[in-house]
């Protein structure tokens, strides 16, 4: 579960608005300078609130970053859960998720670059892997595990690790390939596996 998600109960609209302003302020500042150089005062100034208001909503700058992180990943996986048709096959589902994932990472490129470079949340890689794994564990919930040669949680963890590793490499490579091309390659890897993909080329 997210470490610092806002409470699920309905918040006062003013609270919601202030937290949104603070999250957007941090995201804007990440476009301009390294996370370690950003101060609470910077965030408060950008959000046009005072520091006391900041501390009414978030304990620290890291707490705010965690909230931003949860918001980004919840949007990626939450909307996929809500929007995805229930009658998709496994192949259709993974195509749907791959396409959405790479487009979303490109949309929030600065955020993911900052997080993967470990300038902020040091366990982000593991954190994102857990989001992927939980998503797939839920999707596999109705599959009879006794008919599988590999445990469902192992499959989900493998897929999650593969996605995060590929995304990280894509970012490090300057995102030279389009989200569509990355989606195509990820679908092939998911369908065939890396070893079989290499074998098929020989």
Short mmCIF file of the C-alpha atoms (twelve columns), coordinates in Angstrom:
data_MODEL
# 
_entry.id   MODEL 
# 
loop_
_atom_site.group_PDB 
_atom_site.id 
_atom_site.type_symbol 
_atom_site.label_atom_id 
_atom_site.label_alt_id 
_atom_site.label_comp_id 
_atom_site.label_asym_id 
_atom_site.label_seq_id 
_atom_site.Cartn_x 
_atom_site.Cartn_y 
_atom_site.Cartn_z 
_atom_site.pdbx_PDB_model_num 
ATOM 1   C CA . UNK A 1   0.000   0.000   0.000   1 
ATOM 2   C CA . UNK A 2   1.170   3.581   -0.526  1 
ATOM 3   C CA . UNK A 3   3.116   4.867   2.465   1 
ATOM 4   C CA . UNK A 4   1.754   8.381   2.626   1 
ATOM 5   C CA . UNK A 5   -1.455  8.459   0.592   1 
ATOM 6   C CA . UNK A 6   -4.007  11.076  1.513   1 
ATOM 7   C CA . UNK A 7   -6.820  9.629   3.661   1 
ATOM 8   C CA . UNK A 8   -9.571  7.916   1.632   1 
ATOM 9   C CA . UNK A 9   -12.338 9.879   3.351   1 
ATOM 10  C CA . UNK A 10  -13.675 12.941  1.584   1 
ATOM 11  C CA . UNK A 11  -11.468 15.945  2.218   1 
ATOM 12  C CA . UNK A 12  -12.460 19.565  2.555   1 
ATOM 13  C CA . UNK A 13  -12.198 21.115  -0.941  1 
ATOM 14  C CA . UNK A 14  -9.753  23.698  0.430   1 
ATOM 15  C CA . UNK A 15  -7.479  20.939  1.707   1 
ATOM 16  C CA . UNK A 16  -7.670  19.129  -1.607  1 
ATOM 17  C CA . UNK A 17  -6.864  22.333  -3.487  1 
ATOM 18  C CA . UNK A 18  -3.891  23.193  -1.254  1 
ATOM 19  C CA . UNK A 19  -2.388  19.711  -1.530  1 
ATOM 20  C CA . UNK A 20  -2.809  19.816  -5.283  1 
ATOM 21  C CA . UNK A 21  -0.999  23.169  -5.391  1 
ATOM 22  C CA . UNK A 22  1.867   21.802  -3.293  1 
ATOM 23  C CA . UNK A 23  2.231   18.686  -5.435  1 
ATOM 24  C CA . UNK A 24  2.176   20.734  -8.628  1 
ATOM 25  C CA . UNK A 25  4.730   23.129  -7.146  1 
ATOM 26  C CA . UNK A 26  7.123   20.268  -6.422  1 
ATOM 27  C CA . UNK A 27  6.653   18.825  -9.910  1 
ATOM 28  C CA . UNK A 28  7.360   22.234  -11.473 1 
ATOM 29  C CA . UNK A 29  10.498  22.706  -9.355  1 
ATOM 30  C CA . UNK A 30  11.778  19.261  -10.359 1 
ATOM 31  C CA . UNK A 31  11.803  20.561  -13.929 1 
ATOM 32  C CA . UNK A 32  14.199  23.319  -12.869 1 
ATOM 33  C CA . UNK A 33  16.673  21.845  -10.384 1 
ATOM 34  C CA . UNK A 34  17.802  18.741  -8.520  1 
ATOM 35  C CA . UNK A 35  15.552  17.455  -5.765  1 
ATOM 36  C CA . UNK A 36  18.183  17.882  -3.052  1 
ATOM 37  C CA . UNK A 37  18.366  21.600  -3.852  1 
ATOM 38  C CA . UNK A 38  14.634  22.125  -3.454  1 
ATOM 39  C CA . UNK A 39  13.573  23.416  -0.034  1 
ATOM 40  C CA . UNK A 40  10.236  23.517  1.730   1 
ATOM 41  C CA . UNK A 41  10.385  27.303  1.372   1 
ATOM 42  C CA . UNK A 42  10.804  26.907  -2.404  1 
ATOM 43  C CA . UNK A 43  7.769   24.659  -2.577  1 
ATOM 44  C CA . UNK A 44  5.648   26.924  -0.412  1 
ATOM 45  C CA . UNK A 45  6.626   29.998  -2.418  1 
ATOM 46  C CA . UNK A 46  5.823   28.295  -5.720  1 
ATOM 47  C CA . UNK A 47  2.463   27.138  -4.366  1 
ATOM 48  C CA . UNK A 48  1.803   30.658  -3.005  1 
ATOM 49  C CA . UNK A 49  1.302   29.431  0.547   1 
ATOM 50  C CA . UNK A 50  3.388   29.917  3.688   1 
ATOM 51  C CA . UNK A 51  5.589   27.271  5.325   1 
ATOM 52  C CA . UNK A 52  3.135   26.836  8.182   1 
ATOM 53  C CA . UNK A 53  0.486   25.813  5.643   1 
ATOM 54  C CA . UNK A 54  2.922   23.352  4.078   1 
ATOM 55  C CA . UNK A 55  3.486   21.633  7.426   1 
ATOM 56  C CA . UNK A 56  -0.249  21.404  8.055   1 
ATOM 57  C CA . UNK A 57  -0.421  19.014  5.093   1 
ATOM 58  C CA . UNK A 58  2.970   17.321  4.821   1 
ATOM 59  C CA . UNK A 59  5.517   16.460  7.489   1 
ATOM 60  C CA . UNK A 60  8.552   16.930  5.256   1 
ATOM 61  C CA . UNK A 61  9.623   17.476  1.669   1 
ATOM 62  C CA . UNK A 62  10.076  13.702  1.390   1 
ATOM 63  C CA . UNK A 63  6.515   13.159  2.617   1 
ATOM 64  C CA . UNK A 64  5.266   15.417  -0.178  1 
ATOM 65  C CA . UNK A 65  7.412   13.570  -2.713  1 
ATOM 66  C CA . UNK A 66  5.906   10.280  -1.530  1 
ATOM 67  C CA . UNK A 67  2.429   11.715  -2.039  1 
ATOM 68  C CA . UNK A 68  3.382   12.845  -5.554  1 
ATOM 69  C CA . UNK A 69  4.829   9.406   -6.295  1 
ATOM 70  C CA . UNK A 70  1.711   7.623   -5.100  1 
ATOM 71  C CA . UNK A 71  -0.422  9.990   -7.141  1 
ATOM 72  C CA . UNK A 72  1.563   9.326   -10.323 1 
ATOM 73  C CA . UNK A 73  1.555   5.543   -9.910  1 
ATOM 74  C CA . UNK A 74  -2.043  5.403   -8.713  1 
ATOM 75  C CA . UNK A 75  -3.065  7.337   -11.821 1 
ATOM 76  C CA . UNK A 76  -1.149  4.963   -14.075 1 
ATOM 77  C CA . UNK A 77  -2.508  1.763   -12.556 1 
ATOM 78  C CA . UNK A 78  -5.796  3.042   -11.149 1 
ATOM 79  C CA . UNK A 79  -7.064  4.388   -14.449 1 
ATOM 80  C CA . UNK A 80  -5.943  1.216   -16.193 1 
ATOM 81  C CA . UNK A 81  -8.029  -0.838  -13.764 1 
ATOM 82  C CA . UNK A 82  -11.053 1.396   -14.177 1 
ATOM 83  C CA . UNK A 83  -10.881 1.813   -17.951 1 
ATOM 84  C CA . UNK A 84  -9.806  -1.642  -19.010 1 
ATOM 85  C CA . UNK A 85  -12.626 -3.735  -20.493 1 
ATOM 86  C CA . UNK A 86  -13.296 -6.828  -18.396 1 
ATOM 87  C CA . UNK A 87  -13.482 -9.178  -21.362 1 
ATOM 88  C CA . UNK A 88  -9.908  -8.700  -22.594 1 
ATOM 89  C CA . UNK A 89  -7.811  -11.803 -23.117 1 
ATOM 90  C CA . UNK A 90  -4.393  -12.059 -21.436 1 
ATOM 91  C CA . UNK A 91  -2.691  -11.038 -24.697 1 
ATOM 92  C CA . UNK A 92  -5.028  -8.087  -25.166 1 
ATOM 93  C CA . UNK A 93  -4.569  -7.026  -21.548 1 
ATOM 94  C CA . UNK A 94  -0.795  -6.939  -21.682 1 
ATOM 95  C CA . UNK A 95  -0.913  -5.021  -24.979 1 
ATOM 96  C CA . UNK A 96  -3.259  -2.503  -23.380 1 
ATOM 97  C CA . UNK A 97  -1.014  -2.065  -20.332 1 
ATOM 98  C CA . UNK A 98  2.219   -1.839  -22.340 1 
ATOM 99  C CA . UNK A 99  0.817   0.858   -24.607 1 
ATOM 100 C CA . UNK A 100 -0.494  2.886   -21.684 1 
ATOM 101 C CA . UNK A 101 2.676   2.500   -19.609 1 
ATOM 102 C CA . UNK A 102 5.193   3.835   -22.118 1 
ATOM 103 C CA . UNK A 103 2.940   6.719   -23.162 1 
ATOM 104 C CA . UNK A 104 2.461   7.631   -19.511 1 
ATOM 105 C CA . UNK A 105 6.177   7.521   -18.711 1 
ATOM 106 C CA . UNK A 106 6.868   9.834   -21.636 1 
ATOM 107 C CA . UNK A 107 4.173   12.234  -20.414 1 
ATOM 108 C CA . UNK A 108 5.827   12.376  -16.972 1 
ATOM 109 C CA . UNK A 109 9.386   12.014  -18.217 1 
ATOM 110 C CA . UNK A 110 11.005  14.488  -15.813 1 
ATOM 111 C CA . UNK A 111 9.439   12.842  -12.786 1 
ATOM 112 C CA . UNK A 112 10.600  9.356   -13.762 1 
ATOM 113 C CA . UNK A 113 14.088  10.576  -14.675 1 
ATOM 114 C CA . UNK A 114 14.466  12.213  -11.278 1 
ATOM 115 C CA . UNK A 115 13.205  9.140   -9.444  1 
ATOM 116 C CA . UNK A 116 15.284  6.609   -11.360 1 
ATOM 117 C CA . UNK A 117 18.415  8.687   -10.921 1 
ATOM 118 C CA . UNK A 118 17.906  8.264   -7.164  1 
ATOM 119 C CA . UNK A 119 18.104  11.950  -6.511  1 
ATOM 120 C CA . UNK A 120 15.035  11.677  -4.343  1 
ATOM 121 C CA . UNK A 121 13.277  8.493   -3.211  1 
ATOM 122 C CA . UNK A 122 16.061  5.910   -2.985  1 
ATOM 123 C CA . UNK A 123 13.812  2.830   -3.081  1 
ATOM 124 C CA . UNK A 124 11.716  4.014   -6.012  1 
ATOM 125 C CA . UNK A 125 12.711  1.091   -8.242  1 
ATOM 126 C CA . UNK A 126 11.446  -1.457  -5.726  1 
ATOM 127 C CA . UNK A 127 8.410   0.684   -5.005  1 
ATOM 128 C CA . UNK A 128 7.411   0.807   -8.671  1 
ATOM 129 C CA . UNK A 129 8.024   -2.927  -9.057  1 
ATOM 130 C CA . UNK A 130 5.556   -3.553  -6.243  1 
ATOM 131 C CA . UNK A 131 2.923   -1.455  -8.004  1 
ATOM 132 C CA . UNK A 132 3.317   -3.518  -11.181 1 
ATOM 133 C CA . UNK A 133 3.346   -6.802  -9.256  1 
ATOM 134 C CA . UNK A 134 0.191   -5.957  -7.301  1 
ATOM 135 C CA . UNK A 135 -1.560  -4.920  -10.502 1 
ATOM 136 C CA . UNK A 136 -0.830  -8.242  -12.199 1 
ATOM 137 C CA . UNK A 137 -1.551  -10.285 -9.088  1 
ATOM 138 C CA . UNK A 138 -5.048  -8.803  -9.111  1 
ATOM 139 C CA . UNK A 139 -5.444  -9.541  -12.822 1 
ATOM 140 C CA . UNK A 140 -4.387  -13.158 -12.267 1 
ATOM 141 C CA . UNK A 141 -6.589  -13.650 -9.211  1 
ATOM 142 C CA . UNK A 142 -9.156  -15.831 -11.001 1 
ATOM 143 C CA . UNK A 143 -6.615  -18.091 -12.697 1 
ATOM 144 C CA . UNK A 144 -6.337  -21.605 -11.273 1 
ATOM 145 C CA . UNK A 145 -2.761  -21.728 -10.002 1 
ATOM 146 C CA . UNK A 146 -2.745  -25.536 -9.964  1 
ATOM 147 C CA . UNK A 147 -2.744  -25.436 -13.762 1 
ATOM 148 C CA . UNK A 148 0.305   -23.159 -13.926 1 
ATOM 149 C CA . UNK A 149 3.913   -24.316 -14.039 1 
ATOM 150 C CA . UNK A 150 4.997   -21.113 -12.262 1 
ATOM 151 C CA . UNK A 151 3.356   -19.471 -9.246  1 
ATOM 152 C CA . UNK A 152 1.154   -16.468 -9.963  1 
ATOM 153 C CA . UNK A 153 3.074   -14.188 -7.596  1 
ATOM 154 C CA . UNK A 154 6.349   -15.144 -9.277  1 
ATOM 155 C CA . UNK A 155 4.872   -14.335 -12.698 1 
ATOM 156 C CA . UNK A 156 3.582   -10.977 -11.461 1 
ATOM 157 C CA . UNK A 157 6.937   -10.124 -9.873  1 
ATOM 158 C CA . UNK A 158 8.800   -11.112 -13.043 1 
ATOM 159 C CA . UNK A 159 6.605   -8.922  -15.245 1 
ATOM 160 C CA . UNK A 160 6.910   -5.995  -12.838 1 
ATOM 161 C CA . UNK A 161 10.693  -6.239  -12.694 1 
ATOM 162 C CA . UNK A 162 10.883  -6.514  -16.479 1 
ATOM 163 C CA . UNK A 163 8.780   -3.401  -17.008 1 
ATOM 164 C CA . UNK A 164 10.742  -1.312  -14.523 1 
ATOM 165 C CA . UNK A 165 14.069  -2.463  -15.944 1 
ATOM 166 C CA . UNK A 166 13.040  -1.718  -19.521 1 
ATOM 167 C CA . UNK A 167 11.624  1.697   -18.563 1 
ATOM 168 C CA . UNK A 168 14.819  2.559   -16.707 1 
ATOM 169 C CA . UNK A 169 16.946  1.579   -19.680 1 
ATOM 170 C CA . UNK A 170 14.706  3.532   -22.042 1 
ATOM 171 C CA . UNK A 171 15.106  6.675   -19.948 1 
ATOM 172 C CA . UNK A 172 18.877  6.228   -19.681 1 
ATOM 173 C CA . UNK A 173 19.014  5.918   -23.457 1 
ATOM 174 C CA . UNK A 174 17.327  9.290   -23.839 1 
ATOM 175 C CA . UNK A 175 14.009  7.751   -24.900 1 
ATOM 176 C CA . UNK A 176 15.299  7.524   -28.481 1 
ATOM 177 C CA . UNK A 177 12.613  5.000   -29.362 1 
ATOM 178 C CA . UNK A 178 8.974   6.031   -29.450 1 
ATOM 179 C CA . UNK A 179 6.448   4.752   -26.880 1 
ATOM 180 C CA . UNK A 180 4.868   2.791   -29.734 1 
ATOM 181 C CA . UNK A 181 8.142   1.022   -30.533 1 
ATOM 182 C CA . UNK A 182 8.779   0.267   -26.866 1 
ATOM 183 C CA . UNK A 183 5.251   -1.113  -26.609 1 
ATOM 184 C CA . UNK A 184 5.873   -3.394  -29.605 1 
ATOM 185 C CA . UNK A 185 9.087   -4.736  -28.102 1 
ATOM 186 C CA . UNK A 186 7.574   -5.230  -24.649 1 
ATOM 187 C CA . UNK A 187 4.632   -7.133  -26.087 1 
ATOM 188 C CA . UNK A 188 7.004   -9.474  -27.912 1 
ATOM 189 C CA . UNK A 189 9.035   -10.054 -24.763 1 
ATOM 190 C CA . UNK A 190 5.884   -10.737 -22.745 1 
ATOM 191 C CA . UNK A 191 4.593   -13.169 -25.346 1 
ATOM 192 C CA . UNK A 192 7.813   -15.046 -26.051 1 
ATOM 193 C CA . UNK A 193 10.143  -14.370 -23.135 1 
ATOM 194 C CA . UNK A 194 13.681  -13.048 -23.651 1 
ATOM 195 C CA . UNK A 195 15.347  -16.430 -24.257 1 
ATOM 196 C CA . UNK A 196 12.746  -17.606 -26.756 1 
ATOM 197 C CA . UNK A 197 12.939  -14.261 -28.538 1 
ATOM 198 C CA . UNK A 198 16.693  -14.768 -29.045 1 
ATOM 199 C CA . UNK A 199 16.174  -18.388 -30.123 1 
ATOM 200 C CA . UNK A 200 13.612  -17.327 -32.703 1 
ATOM 201 C CA . UNK A 201 16.205  -15.073 -34.341 1 
ATOM 202 C CA . UNK A 202 18.762  -17.845 -34.828 1 
# 
